[in-house]
Amino acid sequence: MSTLEQASASPMPNGITDPNFRPLPGRVGNLTVPQQHALQTLKNQLLDEGHFVEERMDDPMLLRPAIYFRLAIFLRARKFDVPKAKAMLLAAEQWRLDMKIDDIVQSVACLLLSVDYPDLAQRRNFDFAEKKEVDQYYPQYYHKMDKDGRPVYIERLGKLNVPALYGITTKERLLQRLILEYERFLTDRLPACSAAVGHPVETVCTILDLKGVSLSSFYQVRDYVNEASKIGQDRYPECMGKFYIINAPWGFSAVWSLIKPWLDEVTVSKIEILGSSYQQKLLQDIRAEDLPADLGGKCKCAGGCSLSDAGPWNPDEKTGNGVA
């Protein structure tokens, strides 16, 4: 019996086809006895108190083990302290009600069905119709996977044009879009990536490009960045796998000193700051055919990588290279 098997008190997740997969500590398939007990205790308390939401907290989908994503991530975020994890999770659930998250998510279903059912289009509450225009002034997009199967998220902060951006949208709508993408990350992108690589994928690889960034533009959008970082840490914790800041300009330390206090120590430890010679590092973790050409890769999606939504979650989308 291996050391991993001896240490783990939880069974391996279902649906694994990767023979080399070994869960990291604190994940289902590699929980200690106290961690497994904490997981079950939290679930039982939520059930007893009527707070358990089955569609989010007990997902039976392939490679989405029961109570794994919603409960285990909050437990890991609070070092398996059940009272603290429970408080964090319940605060997130109340936030979902306050922000009407289900309405935002359901609006996408209405949008997808509106061709066959036109009346549904009238019922949707959120449709980010300005996506193509916003992409010109603040590109933010998911694009394929890294070598570990994580979806890659790219943000081009250096292209930020705040006056133009807020001329076509608002901070509130940007935050709604951010929330929608977090929800799709959990319900669509992670399961698709997991199925593609044959083992659970639960985090994202982020590339933040600062080429051309100006301190004045950052100051104008700092409220949005602050709220966005809090949403990620407090409502969708434990999603960061790798985080690369590229093209960090001279004087970036001033901007970093503003951002860093908004982030917890674990988050900060996952961030790697690179200058203009970043390509080799990115290509160590992302295949050239999966990395956009303007970031040093070979991918040239038809219509542009930032609008392609290319990845295993969108198998019908083709790139200019003929690679989905």
PDB file of C-alpha atoms in Angstrom:
ATOM      1  CA  MET A   1       0.000   0.000   0.000  1.00  0.00           C
ATOM      2  CA  SER A   2       1.375   3.398  -0.993  1.00  0.00           C
ATOM      3  CA  THR A   3       1.949   6.307   1.370  1.00  0.00           C
ATOM      4  CA  LEU A   4      -0.899   8.182  -0.362  1.00  0.00           C
ATOM      5  CA  GLU A   5      -3.333   5.330   0.186  1.00  0.00           C
ATOM      6  CA  GLN A   6      -2.305   4.991   3.824  1.00  0.00           C
ATOM      7  CA  ALA A   7      -2.745   8.701   4.491  1.00  0.00           C
ATOM      8  CA  SER A   8      -6.066   9.092   2.711  1.00  0.00           C
ATOM      9  CA  ALA A   9      -9.364   8.545   4.466  1.00  0.00           C
ATOM     10  CA  SER A  10     -11.454   9.306   1.360  1.00  0.00           C
ATOM     11  CA  PRO A  11     -11.955   7.271  -1.809  1.00  0.00           C
ATOM     12  CA  MET A  12     -10.570   8.437  -5.125  1.00  0.00           C
ATOM     13  CA  PRO A  13     -13.043  10.433  -7.257  1.00  0.00           C
ATOM     14  CA  ASN A  14     -15.053   8.573  -9.877  1.00  0.00           C
ATOM     15  CA  GLY A  15     -14.326   8.761 -13.589  1.00  0.00           C
ATOM     16  CA  ILE A  16     -10.546   9.063 -13.441  1.00  0.00           C
ATOM     17  CA  THR A  17      -8.797   7.750 -16.565  1.00  0.00           C
ATOM     18  CA  ASP A  18      -5.361   9.280 -15.970  1.00  0.00           C
ATOM     19  CA  PRO A  19      -3.271   6.493 -14.386  1.00  0.00           C
ATOM     20  CA  ASN A  20      -0.724   9.004 -13.075  1.00  0.00           C
ATOM     21  CA  PHE A  21      -3.225  11.192 -11.209  1.00  0.00           C
ATOM     22  CA  ARG A  22      -2.583  11.702  -7.507  1.00  0.00           C
ATOM     23  CA  PRO A  23      -4.778  14.180  -5.623  1.00  0.00           C
ATOM     24  CA  LEU A  24      -3.024  16.936  -3.734  1.00  0.00           C
ATOM     25  CA  PRO A  25      -3.407  16.970   0.065  1.00  0.00           C
ATOM     26  CA  GLY A  26      -6.774  18.273   1.162  1.00  0.00           C
ATOM     27  CA  ARG A  27      -8.558  17.038  -1.963  1.00  0.00           C
ATOM     28  CA  VAL A  28     -11.051  14.204  -2.243  1.00  0.00           C
ATOM     29  CA  GLY A  29      -8.983  11.066  -2.595  1.00  0.00           C
ATOM     30  CA  ASN A  30      -6.295  12.467  -0.318  1.00  0.00           C
ATOM     31  CA  LEU A  31      -8.044  13.578   2.865  1.00  0.00           C
ATOM     32  CA  THR A  32      -6.809  12.688   6.310  1.00  0.00           C
ATOM     33  CA  VAL A  33      -9.249  11.207   8.821  1.00  0.00           C
ATOM     34  CA  PRO A  34      -9.785  14.602  10.546  1.00  0.00           C
ATOM     35  CA  GLN A  35     -10.335  16.299   7.167  1.00  0.00           C
ATOM     36  CA  GLN A  36     -12.848  13.674   6.059  1.00  0.00           C
ATOM     37  CA  HIS A  37     -14.620  14.064   9.409  1.00  0.00           C
ATOM     38  CA  ALA A  38     -14.731  17.847   8.952  1.00  0.00           C
ATOM     39  CA  LEU A  39     -16.216  17.426   5.479  1.00  0.00           C
ATOM     40  CA  GLN A  40     -18.954  15.106   6.717  1.00  0.00           C
ATOM     41  CA  THR A  41     -19.610  17.273   9.785  1.00  0.00           C
ATOM     42  CA  LEU A  42     -20.102  20.363   7.628  1.00  0.00           C
ATOM     43  CA  LYS A  43     -22.473  18.539   5.303  1.00  0.00           C
ATOM     44  CA  ASN A  44     -24.496  17.156   8.211  1.00  0.00           C
ATOM     45  CA  GLN A  45     -24.799  20.571   9.855  1.00  0.00           C
ATOM     46  CA  LEU A  46     -25.944  22.173   6.613  1.00  0.00           C
ATOM     47  CA  LEU A  47     -28.501  19.403   6.101  1.00  0.00           C
ATOM     48  CA  ASP A  48     -29.814  19.657   9.668  1.00  0.00           C
ATOM     49  CA  GLU A  49     -30.141  23.440   9.465  1.00  0.00           C
ATOM     50  CA  GLY A  50     -31.771  23.504   6.029  1.00  0.00           C
ATOM     51  CA  HIS A  51     -28.865  25.269   4.316  1.00  0.00           C
ATOM     52  CA  PHE A  52     -27.794  22.412   2.057  1.00  0.00           C
ATOM     53  CA  VAL A  53     -28.290  23.236  -1.643  1.00  0.00           C
ATOM     54  CA  GLU A  54     -27.970  19.945  -3.504  1.00  0.00           C
ATOM     55  CA  GLU A  55     -27.298  21.321  -6.991  1.00  0.00           C
ATOM     56  CA  ARG A  56     -24.227  23.196  -5.756  1.00  0.00           C
ATOM     57  CA  MET A  57     -23.088  21.202  -2.746  1.00  0.00           C
ATOM     58  CA  ASP A  58     -23.677  17.607  -3.791  1.00  0.00           C
ATOM     59  CA  ASP A  59     -22.896  17.437  -7.497  1.00  0.00           C
ATOM     60  CA  PRO A  60     -23.012  13.888  -8.910  1.00  0.00           C
ATOM     61  CA  MET A  61     -21.542  14.826 -12.335  1.00  0.00           C
ATOM     62  CA  LEU A  62     -18.588  12.897 -13.737  1.00  0.00           C
ATOM     63  CA  LEU A  63     -15.383  13.968 -12.001  1.00  0.00           C
ATOM     64  CA  ARG A  64     -17.381  16.268  -9.711  1.00  0.00           C
ATOM     65  CA  PRO A  65     -17.457  14.123  -6.544  1.00  0.00           C
ATOM     66  CA  ALA A  66     -20.228  14.604  -3.994  1.00  0.00           C
ATOM     67  CA  ILE A  67     -19.795  17.665  -1.748  1.00  0.00           C
ATOM     68  CA  TYR A  68     -16.383  18.213  -3.297  1.00  0.00           C
ATOM     69  CA  PHE A  69     -16.342  21.616  -4.943  1.00  0.00           C
ATOM     70  CA  ARG A  70     -18.631  23.681  -2.727  1.00  0.00           C
ATOM     71  CA  LEU A  71     -17.840  22.223   0.671  1.00  0.00           C
ATOM     72  CA  ALA A  72     -14.231  21.104   0.362  1.00  0.00           C
ATOM     73  CA  ILE A  73     -13.052  24.382  -1.162  1.00  0.00           C
ATOM     74  CA  PHE A  74     -14.506  26.391   1.724  1.00  0.00           C
ATOM     75  CA  LEU A  75     -12.980  23.963   4.209  1.00  0.00           C
ATOM     76  CA  ARG A  76      -9.571  24.268   2.549  1.00  0.00           C
ATOM     77  CA  ALA A  77      -9.905  28.048   2.488  1.00  0.00           C
ATOM     78  CA  ARG A  78     -10.361  27.954   6.271  1.00  0.00           C
ATOM     79  CA  LYS A  79      -7.849  25.170   6.970  1.00  0.00           C
ATOM     80  CA  PHE A  80     -10.631  22.647   7.684  1.00  0.00           C
ATOM     81  CA  ASP A  81     -11.976  24.672  10.597  1.00  0.00           C
ATOM     82  CA  VAL A  82     -15.667  23.739  10.352  1.00  0.00           C
ATOM     83  CA  PRO A  83     -17.184  26.816  12.097  1.00  0.00           C
ATOM     84  CA  LYS A  84     -15.084  29.221  10.011  1.00  0.00           C
ATOM     85  CA  ALA A  85     -15.743  27.331   6.771  1.00  0.00           C
ATOM     86  CA  LYS A  86     -19.447  27.203   7.530  1.00  0.00           C
ATOM     87  CA  ALA A  87     -19.578  30.945   8.220  1.00  0.00           C
ATOM     88  CA  MET A  88     -17.748  31.650   4.969  1.00  0.00           C
ATOM     89  CA  LEU A  89     -20.026  29.371   2.956  1.00  0.00           C
ATOM     90  CA  LEU A  90     -23.239  30.772   4.459  1.00  0.00           C
ATOM     91  CA  ALA A  91     -22.020  34.320   3.807  1.00  0.00           C
ATOM     92  CA  ALA A  92     -21.436  33.310   0.197  1.00  0.00           C
ATOM     93  CA  GLU A  93     -24.912  31.804  -0.036  1.00  0.00           C
ATOM     94  CA  GLN A  94     -26.468  35.010   1.332  1.00  0.00           C
ATOM     95  CA  TRP A  95     -24.403  36.994  -1.162  1.00  0.00           C
ATOM     96  CA  ARG A  96     -25.822  34.809  -3.949  1.00  0.00           C
ATOM     97  CA  LEU A  97     -29.324  35.796  -2.872  1.00  0.00           C
ATOM     98  CA  ASP A  98     -28.454  39.479  -2.534  1.00  0.00           C
ATOM     99  CA  MET A  99     -26.771  39.581  -5.942  1.00  0.00           C
ATOM    100  CA  LYS A 100     -29.492  37.446  -7.590  1.00  0.00           C
ATOM    101  CA  ILE A 101     -26.838  35.086  -8.957  1.00  0.00           C
ATOM    102  CA  ASP A 102     -29.368  32.501 -10.111  1.00  0.00           C
ATOM    103  CA  ASP A 103     -31.064  35.142 -12.260  1.00  0.00           C
ATOM    104  CA  ILE A 104     -27.745  36.042 -13.884  1.00  0.00           C
ATOM    105  CA  VAL A 105     -26.971  32.390 -14.613  1.00  0.00           C
ATOM    106  CA  GLN A 106     -30.470  31.540 -15.826  1.00  0.00           C
ATOM    107  CA  SER A 107     -30.369  34.478 -18.214  1.00  0.00           C
ATOM    108  CA  VAL A 108     -27.661  32.682 -20.167  1.00  0.00           C
ATOM    109  CA  ALA A 109     -29.887  29.626 -20.568  1.00  0.00           C
ATOM    110  CA  CYS A 110     -32.620  31.918 -21.876  1.00  0.00           C
ATOM    111  CA  LEU A 111     -30.161  33.482 -24.296  1.00  0.00           C
ATOM    112  CA  LEU A 112     -29.067  30.094 -25.630  1.00  0.00           C
ATOM    113  CA  LEU A 113     -32.667  28.979 -26.095  1.00  0.00           C
ATOM    114  CA  SER A 114     -34.023  32.233 -27.489  1.00  0.00           C
ATOM    115  CA  VAL A 115     -33.673  31.087 -31.115  1.00  0.00           C
ATOM    116  CA  ASP A 116     -36.246  28.352 -30.615  1.00  0.00           C
ATOM    117  CA  TYR A 117     -38.188  30.026 -27.813  1.00  0.00           C
ATOM    118  CA  PRO A 118     -38.295  33.799 -28.490  1.00  0.00           C
ATOM    119  CA  ASP A 119     -40.432  34.527 -25.420  1.00  0.00           C
ATOM    120  CA  LEU A 120     -37.544  33.428 -23.184  1.00  0.00           C
ATOM    121  CA  ALA A 121     -35.436  36.326 -24.446  1.00  0.00           C
ATOM    122  CA  GLN A 122     -37.871  38.741 -22.830  1.00  0.00           C
ATOM    123  CA  ARG A 123     -37.323  37.052 -19.449  1.00  0.00           C
ATOM    124  CA  ARG A 124     -33.558  37.177 -19.307  1.00  0.00           C
ATOM    125  CA  ASN A 125     -32.160  39.526 -16.721  1.00  0.00           C
ATOM    126  CA  PHE A 126     -28.556  39.767 -17.872  1.00  0.00           C
ATOM    127  CA  ASP A 127     -27.157  39.715 -21.380  1.00  0.00           C
ATOM    128  CA  PHE A 128     -23.633  41.088 -21.816  1.00  0.00           C
ATOM    129  CA  ALA A 129     -24.355  42.272 -25.354  1.00  0.00           C
ATOM    130  CA  GLU A 130     -21.435  44.700 -25.271  1.00  0.00           C
ATOM    131  CA  LYS A 131     -18.855  41.898 -24.980  1.00  0.00           C
ATOM    132  CA  LYS A 132     -17.239  42.532 -28.386  1.00  0.00           C
ATOM    133  CA  GLU A 133     -16.934  46.269 -27.746  1.00  0.00           C
ATOM    134  CA  VAL A 134     -15.577  45.759 -24.220  1.00  0.00           C
ATOM    135  CA  ASP A 135     -12.963  43.396 -25.636  1.00  0.00           C
ATOM    136  CA  GLN A 136     -11.365  46.348 -27.446  1.00  0.00           C
ATOM    137  CA  TYR A 137     -10.775  48.258 -24.216  1.00  0.00           C
ATOM    138  CA  TYR A 138     -10.431  45.559 -21.543  1.00  0.00           C
ATOM    139  CA  PRO A 139      -9.868  42.023 -22.930  1.00  0.00           C
ATOM    140  CA  GLN A 140     -10.744  39.313 -20.389  1.00  0.00           C
ATOM    141  CA  TYR A 141     -11.216  35.775 -21.628  1.00  0.00           C
ATOM    142  CA  TYR A 142     -10.730  32.031 -21.129  1.00  0.00           C
ATOM    143  CA  HIS A 143      -8.652  30.262 -23.759  1.00  0.00           C
ATOM    144  CA  LYS A 144      -7.897  26.523 -23.831  1.00  0.00           C
ATOM    145  CA  MET A 145      -5.859  24.719 -21.126  1.00  0.00           C
ATOM    146  CA  ASP A 146      -2.390  24.558 -19.609  1.00  0.00           C
ATOM    147  CA  LYS A 147      -0.419  21.304 -19.552  1.00  0.00           C
ATOM    148  CA  ASP A 148      -2.032  20.267 -16.267  1.00  0.00           C
ATOM    149  CA  GLY A 149      -5.532  20.683 -17.703  1.00  0.00           C
ATOM    150  CA  ARG A 150      -6.380  23.994 -16.071  1.00  0.00           C
ATOM    151  CA  PRO A 151      -8.437  26.447 -18.103  1.00  0.00           C
ATOM    152  CA  VAL A 152      -6.301  29.459 -18.983  1.00  0.00           C
ATOM    153  CA  TYR A 153      -7.714  32.898 -18.163  1.00  0.00           C
ATOM    154  CA  ILE A 154      -6.109  35.929 -19.817  1.00  0.00           C
ATOM    155  CA  GLU A 155      -6.580  39.560 -18.847  1.00  0.00           C
ATOM    156  CA  ARG A 156      -4.943  42.405 -20.794  1.00  0.00           C
ATOM    157  CA  LEU A 157      -4.922  45.211 -18.263  1.00  0.00           C
ATOM    158  CA  GLY A 158      -2.453  47.171 -20.380  1.00  0.00           C
ATOM    159  CA  LYS A 159      -5.114  47.675 -23.056  1.00  0.00           C
ATOM    160  CA  LEU A 160      -7.465  49.247 -20.546  1.00  0.00           C
ATOM    161  CA  ASN A 161      -9.112  52.451 -21.765  1.00  0.00           C
ATOM    162  CA  VAL A 162     -11.320  53.543 -18.890  1.00  0.00           C
ATOM    163  CA  PRO A 163     -13.224  56.441 -20.524  1.00  0.00           C
ATOM    164  CA  ALA A 164     -14.050  54.315 -23.572  1.00  0.00           C
ATOM    165  CA  LEU A 165     -14.876  51.288 -21.395  1.00  0.00           C
ATOM    166  CA  TYR A 166     -17.306  53.147 -19.147  1.00  0.00           C
ATOM    167  CA  GLY A 167     -18.807  54.757 -22.220  1.00  0.00           C
ATOM    168  CA  ILE A 168     -20.212  51.387 -23.291  1.00  0.00           C
ATOM    169  CA  THR A 169     -20.711  49.574 -19.975  1.00  0.00           C
ATOM    170  CA  THR A 170     -20.673  50.100 -16.202  1.00  0.00           C
ATOM    171  CA  LYS A 171     -18.747  48.749 -13.238  1.00  0.00           C
ATOM    172  CA  GLU A 172     -21.882  46.906 -12.110  1.00  0.00           C
ATOM    173  CA  ARG A 173     -22.259  45.135 -15.448  1.00  0.00           C
ATOM    174  CA  LEU A 174     -18.567  44.238 -15.484  1.00  0.00           C
ATOM    175  CA  LEU A 175     -18.980  42.647 -12.061  1.00  0.00           C
ATOM    176  CA  GLN A 176     -22.081  40.768 -13.223  1.00  0.00           C
ATOM    177  CA  ARG A 177     -20.125  39.436 -16.159  1.00  0.00           C
ATOM    178  CA  LEU A 178     -17.298  38.431 -13.821  1.00  0.00           C
ATOM    179  CA  ILE A 179     -19.748  36.497 -11.636  1.00  0.00           C
ATOM    180  CA  LEU A 180     -21.266  34.814 -14.666  1.00  0.00           C
ATOM    181  CA  GLU A 181     -17.815  33.702 -15.814  1.00  0.00           C
ATOM    182  CA  TYR A 182     -17.032  32.325 -12.340  1.00  0.00           C
ATOM    183  CA  GLU A 183     -20.252  30.303 -12.476  1.00  0.00           C
ATOM    184  CA  ARG A 184     -19.439  28.995 -15.943  1.00  0.00           C
ATOM    185  CA  PHE A 185     -15.926  28.219 -14.739  1.00  0.00           C
ATOM    186  CA  LEU A 186     -17.371  25.910 -12.063  1.00  0.00           C
ATOM    187  CA  THR A 187     -20.270  24.381 -13.988  1.00  0.00           C
ATOM    188  CA  ASP A 188     -18.896  24.188 -17.554  1.00  0.00           C
ATOM    189  CA  ARG A 189     -15.167  24.754 -17.847  1.00  0.00           C
ATOM    190  CA  LEU A 190     -13.838  22.659 -14.961  1.00  0.00           C
ATOM    191  CA  PRO A 191     -15.942  19.564 -15.799  1.00  0.00           C
ATOM    192  CA  ALA A 192     -14.975  19.821 -19.488  1.00  0.00           C
ATOM    193  CA  CYS A 193     -11.285  20.155 -18.667  1.00  0.00           C
ATOM    194  CA  SER A 194     -11.542  17.297 -16.160  1.00  0.00           C
ATOM    195  CA  ALA A 195     -13.088  15.017 -18.778  1.00  0.00           C
ATOM    196  CA  ALA A 196     -10.458  16.044 -21.329  1.00  0.00           C
ATOM    197  CA  VAL A 197      -7.474  15.154 -19.129  1.00  0.00           C
ATOM    198  CA  GLY A 198      -9.011  12.263 -17.198  1.00  0.00           C
ATOM    199  CA  HIS A 199      -8.735  13.652 -13.670  1.00  0.00           C
ATOM    200  CA  PRO A 200     -10.382  16.377 -11.578  1.00  0.00           C
ATOM    201  CA  VAL A 201      -9.359  19.915 -12.481  1.00  0.00           C
ATOM    202  CA  GLU A 202     -10.319  22.525  -9.919  1.00  0.00           C
ATOM    203  CA  THR A 203      -8.156  25.602 -10.472  1.00  0.00           C
ATOM    204  CA  VAL A 204      -7.324  28.133 -13.171  1.00  0.00           C
ATOM    205  CA  CYS A 205      -4.088  29.329 -14.747  1.00  0.00           C
ATOM    206  CA  THR A 206      -4.236  33.121 -15.034  1.00  0.00           C
ATOM    207  CA  ILE A 207      -2.121  35.394 -17.222  1.00  0.00           C
ATOM    208  CA  LEU A 208      -2.333  39.105 -16.405  1.00  0.00           C
ATOM    209  CA  ASP A 209      -0.667  41.168 -19.138  1.00  0.00           C
ATOM    210  CA  LEU A 210       0.488  44.621 -18.050  1.00  0.00           C
ATOM    211  CA  LYS A 211       2.036  45.687 -21.366  1.00  0.00           C
ATOM    212  CA  GLY A 212       1.319  49.390 -21.778  1.00  0.00           C
ATOM    213  CA  VAL A 213      -0.437  49.718 -18.434  1.00  0.00           C
ATOM    214  CA  SER A 214      -0.564  53.195 -16.931  1.00  0.00           C
ATOM    215  CA  LEU A 215      -0.864  54.013 -13.263  1.00  0.00           C
ATOM    216  CA  SER A 216      -3.558  56.591 -14.019  1.00  0.00           C
ATOM    217  CA  SER A 217      -5.759  54.006 -15.781  1.00  0.00           C
ATOM    218  CA  PHE A 218      -5.351  51.613 -12.881  1.00  0.00           C
ATOM    219  CA  TYR A 219      -6.417  54.265 -10.383  1.00  0.00           C
ATOM    220  CA  GLN A 220      -9.567  54.886 -12.439  1.00  0.00           C
ATOM    221  CA  VAL A 221     -10.558  51.226 -12.330  1.00  0.00           C
ATOM    222  CA  ARG A 222      -9.207  50.335  -8.871  1.00  0.00           C
ATOM    223  CA  ASP A 223     -12.712  50.108  -7.344  1.00  0.00           C
ATOM    224  CA  TYR A 224     -13.663  47.434  -9.866  1.00  0.00           C
ATOM    225  CA  VAL A 225     -10.371  45.553  -9.328  1.00  0.00           C
ATOM    226  CA  ASN A 226     -10.861  45.700  -5.557  1.00  0.00           C
ATOM    227  CA  GLU A 227     -14.415  44.350  -5.706  1.00  0.00           C
ATOM    228  CA  ALA A 228     -13.456  41.714  -8.260  1.00  0.00           C
ATOM    229  CA  SER A 229     -10.619  40.422  -6.068  1.00  0.00           C
ATOM    230  CA  LYS A 230     -12.916  40.240  -3.029  1.00  0.00           C
ATOM    231  CA  ILE A 231     -15.517  38.280  -5.009  1.00  0.00           C
ATOM    232  CA  GLY A 232     -12.860  35.793  -6.048  1.00  0.00           C
ATOM    233  CA  GLN A 233     -11.404  35.330  -2.573  1.00  0.00           C
ATOM    234  CA  ASP A 234     -14.614  35.352  -0.528  1.00  0.00           C
ATOM    235  CA  ARG A 235     -17.213  33.804  -2.859  1.00  0.00           C
ATOM    236  CA  TYR A 236     -15.174  31.536  -5.145  1.00  0.00           C
ATOM    237  CA  PRO A 237     -12.161  30.590  -2.999  1.00  0.00           C
ATOM    238  CA  GLU A 238      -9.399  28.124  -3.799  1.00  0.00           C
ATOM    239  CA  CYS A 239      -9.768  28.550  -7.577  1.00  0.00           C
ATOM    240  CA  MET A 240      -6.295  29.922  -8.282  1.00  0.00           C
ATOM    241  CA  GLY A 241      -3.744  27.398  -9.479  1.00  0.00           C
ATOM    242  CA  LYS A 242      -1.105  29.510 -11.182  1.00  0.00           C
ATOM    243  CA  PHE A 243      -0.989  33.258 -11.734  1.00  0.00           C
ATOM    244  CA  TYR A 244       1.485  34.934 -14.055  1.00  0.00           C
ATOM    245  CA  ILE A 245       1.869  38.702 -14.243  1.00  0.00           C
ATOM    246  CA  ILE A 246       3.721  39.430 -17.485  1.00  0.00           C
ATOM    247  CA  ASN A 247       5.218  42.568 -18.969  1.00  0.00           C
ATOM    248  CA  ALA A 248       5.436  44.045 -15.492  1.00  0.00           C
ATOM    249  CA  PRO A 249       6.745  47.573 -16.146  1.00  0.00           C
ATOM    250  CA  TRP A 250       9.322  49.545 -14.263  1.00  0.00           C
ATOM    251  CA  GLY A 251       7.575  51.007 -11.243  1.00  0.00           C
ATOM    252  CA  PHE A 252       5.097  48.112 -11.027  1.00  0.00           C
ATOM    253  CA  SER A 253       5.977  47.813  -7.361  1.00  0.00           C
ATOM    254  CA  ALA A 254       3.795  50.889  -6.739  1.00  0.00           C
ATOM    255  CA  VAL A 255       0.757  49.192  -8.311  1.00  0.00           C
ATOM    256  CA  TRP A 256       1.561  45.886  -6.596  1.00  0.00           C
ATOM    257  CA  SER A 257       1.682  47.647  -3.235  1.00  0.00           C
ATOM    258  CA  LEU A 258      -1.931  48.744  -3.850  1.00  0.00           C
ATOM    259  CA  ILE A 259      -3.169  45.321  -4.980  1.00  0.00           C
ATOM    260  CA  LYS A 260      -1.302  43.118  -2.499  1.00  0.00           C
ATOM    261  CA  PRO A 261      -3.262  44.166   0.633  1.00  0.00           C
ATOM    262  CA  TRP A 262      -6.483  42.972  -1.025  1.00  0.00           C
ATOM    263  CA  LEU A 263      -5.086  39.444  -1.370  1.00  0.00           C
ATOM    264  CA  ASP A 264      -4.496  36.789   1.254  1.00  0.00           C
ATOM    265  CA  GLU A 265      -1.072  35.234   1.824  1.00  0.00           C
ATOM    266  CA  VAL A 266      -1.931  31.976   0.049  1.00  0.00           C
ATOM    267  CA  THR A 267      -3.032  33.888  -3.041  1.00  0.00           C
ATOM    268  CA  VAL A 268       0.095  36.040  -3.048  1.00  0.00           C
ATOM    269  CA  SER A 269       2.283  32.927  -2.852  1.00  0.00           C
ATOM    270  CA  LYS A 270       0.827  31.622  -6.157  1.00  0.00           C
ATOM    271  CA  ILE A 271       1.647  34.785  -8.113  1.00  0.00           C
ATOM    272  CA  GLU A 272       4.780  34.969 -10.260  1.00  0.00           C
ATOM    273  CA  ILE A 273       5.800  38.382 -11.588  1.00  0.00           C
ATOM    274  CA  LEU A 274       7.623  38.343 -14.931  1.00  0.00           C
ATOM    275  CA  GLY A 275       8.994  41.082 -17.138  1.00  0.00           C
ATOM    276  CA  SER A 276       8.998  41.171 -20.939  1.00  0.00           C
ATOM    277  CA  SER A 277      10.968  37.901 -21.238  1.00  0.00           C
ATOM    278  CA  TYR A 278       8.078  35.721 -20.117  1.00  0.00           C
ATOM    279  CA  GLN A 279       7.512  33.499 -23.152  1.00  0.00           C
ATOM    280  CA  GLN A 280       9.778  30.630 -22.137  1.00  0.00           C
ATOM    281  CA  LYS A 281       8.141  30.407 -18.720  1.00  0.00           C
ATOM    282  CA  LEU A 282       4.619  30.394 -20.156  1.00  0.00           C
ATOM    283  CA  LEU A 283       5.542  27.755 -22.725  1.00  0.00           C
ATOM    284  CA  GLN A 284       6.807  25.502 -19.937  1.00  0.00           C
ATOM    285  CA  ASP A 285       3.231  25.322 -18.669  1.00  0.00           C
ATOM    286  CA  ILE A 286       1.112  25.944 -21.787  1.00  0.00           C
ATOM    287  CA  ARG A 287       1.487  24.220 -25.163  1.00  0.00           C
ATOM    288  CA  ALA A 288       2.479  26.582 -27.962  1.00  0.00           C
ATOM    289  CA  GLU A 289      -0.616  25.637 -29.975  1.00  0.00           C
ATOM    290  CA  ASP A 290      -2.798  26.593 -26.999  1.00  0.00           C
ATOM    291  CA  LEU A 291      -1.155  29.932 -26.221  1.00  0.00           C
ATOM    292  CA  PRO A 292      -2.253  32.980 -28.281  1.00  0.00           C
ATOM    293  CA  ALA A 293       0.354  34.066 -30.817  1.00  0.00           C
ATOM    294  CA  ASP A 294       0.559  37.586 -29.398  1.00  0.00           C
ATOM    295  CA  LEU A 295       1.698  36.066 -26.091  1.00  0.00           C
ATOM    296  CA  GLY A 296       4.428  33.959 -27.668  1.00  0.00           C
ATOM    297  CA  GLY A 297       2.387  30.926 -28.728  1.00  0.00           C
ATOM    298  CA  LYS A 298       1.104  29.685 -32.083  1.00  0.00           C
ATOM    299  CA  CYS A 299      -2.675  29.916 -31.667  1.00  0.00           C
ATOM    300  CA  LYS A 300      -4.545  32.241 -34.020  1.00  0.00           C
ATOM    301  CA  CYS A 301      -8.248  31.711 -33.454  1.00  0.00           C
ATOM    302  CA  ALA A 302     -10.616  32.763 -36.210  1.00  0.00           C
ATOM    303  CA  GLY A 303     -11.979  36.135 -35.163  1.00  0.00           C
ATOM    304  CA  GLY A 304      -9.336  36.473 -32.456  1.00  0.00           C
ATOM    305  CA  CYS A 305      -8.480  34.340 -29.437  1.00  0.00           C
ATOM    306  CA  SER A 306     -10.108  36.799 -27.022  1.00  0.00           C
ATOM    307  CA  LEU A 307     -13.566  36.235 -28.526  1.00  0.00           C
ATOM    308  CA  SER A 308     -13.277  32.567 -29.528  1.00  0.00           C
ATOM    309  CA  ASP A 309     -14.015  30.959 -26.132  1.00  0.00           C
ATOM    310  CA  ALA A 310     -11.943  28.052 -27.435  1.00  0.00           C
ATOM    311  CA  GLY A 311     -11.499  25.103 -25.095  1.00  0.00           C
ATOM    312  CA  PRO A 312     -12.925  21.666 -24.281  1.00  0.00           C
ATOM    313  CA  TRP A 313     -16.008  23.387 -22.818  1.00  0.00           C
ATOM    314  CA  ASN A 314     -16.766  24.636 -26.331  1.00  0.00           C
ATOM    315  CA  PRO A 315     -15.838  21.727 -28.630  1.00  0.00           C
ATOM    316  CA  ASP A 316     -17.555  23.159 -31.706  1.00  0.00           C
ATOM    317  CA  GLU A 317     -15.409  26.318 -31.652  1.00  0.00           C
ATOM    318  CA  LYS A 318     -12.495  26.126 -34.107  1.00  0.00           C
ATOM    319  CA  THR A 319      -9.336  28.184 -34.155  1.00  0.00           C
ATOM    320  CA  GLY A 320      -7.440  29.464 -37.144  1.00  0.00           C
ATOM    321  CA  ASN A 321      -5.079  26.529 -36.632  1.00  0.00           C
ATOM    322  CA  GLY A 322      -7.862  24.016 -36.940  1.00  0.00           C
ATOM    323  CA  VAL A 323      -7.476  23.189 -33.259  1.00  0.00           C
ATOM    324  CA  ALA A 324     -10.569  23.293 -31.043  1.00  0.00           C
TER     325      ALA A 324
END
